[in-house]
Phi, psi and omega in degrees: 000293176056052170299131184298320182289321182285314178303318181296336188255004180280122168270132181247129176240113174293144175064050177215136358293338196228157167302140177095350186264136180251098196277140185254103188271105180278349180314325180298324180291318178298328176259016166251113181316311188303313190296298184315304183288339167309310192285313174306310179298320183287325177287331179286335177281327179295323189248350202299327185252008182267001175081013181312132168245344166206158181239122162285099193262134189256139187306136339267317186306335176307328193297329190295296174279354170288320193273326189275324184289323164314306170309297186303317173295340196070021185259167170272186187227132177243136175257135180251113187229158177291150178326141165085000182267347190246128197274344188247197189288146184233168160248145181232149176226124178276154177198163181241135191262173174303330177229065174138169171264168182201176178225142175235150185219146160247156155311133181300326176268027189287307201234155186219171192281353180258011172263148174253126194245148168248113169266145187220143177196159190285326188220136166247116172240269174274353172088001189297306188301316180294308178300314181298316176303305174308307173304319173298321179286337174282354169291326167287346180060060175293153171303314178211153179240116165261145166236145186219149190219141159301310183242149167229120172292097176242349180270013185238012181047057179267330173063035196289337181292331181296350180270351177287153191271141199298325183287348176298109167273121187241123180234152174215157190266322177231137165246108198253000000 
């Protein structure tokens, strides 16, 4: 897709959080009403006919568009968070990141077998966090699982897409 408006408003911060990483900052897209509307419209067109019942937003930038899109689709929102942030009983998934290990959690009663789930986050690089979120969501045995990102890094040989199960349909709005 590589929408020109989104590309022109995306900020890149070199050497952050560590030297050699070019951080793609989607907050510049979120603060611009035109970009925000464009992201929501593009995501809506991708998923309007998929029967999505719940959107799982990945902490924290994934919360922004998951909420906006859920309103358009008539779906609910499920928060996928770091440990200790959700107040009720949770199910968790541990995973390895580029520079350490981490854990994510979802409320135990958030998803059921009748749900069609869209997981959303801002960026696909190595795919570790979203893969863990997919594995976590699959523990609930939903009907179908989709994944969406605003940005996919393809020019940096990260191959994030390759770690996902073949039954997961992945879409991105921008490929860099």
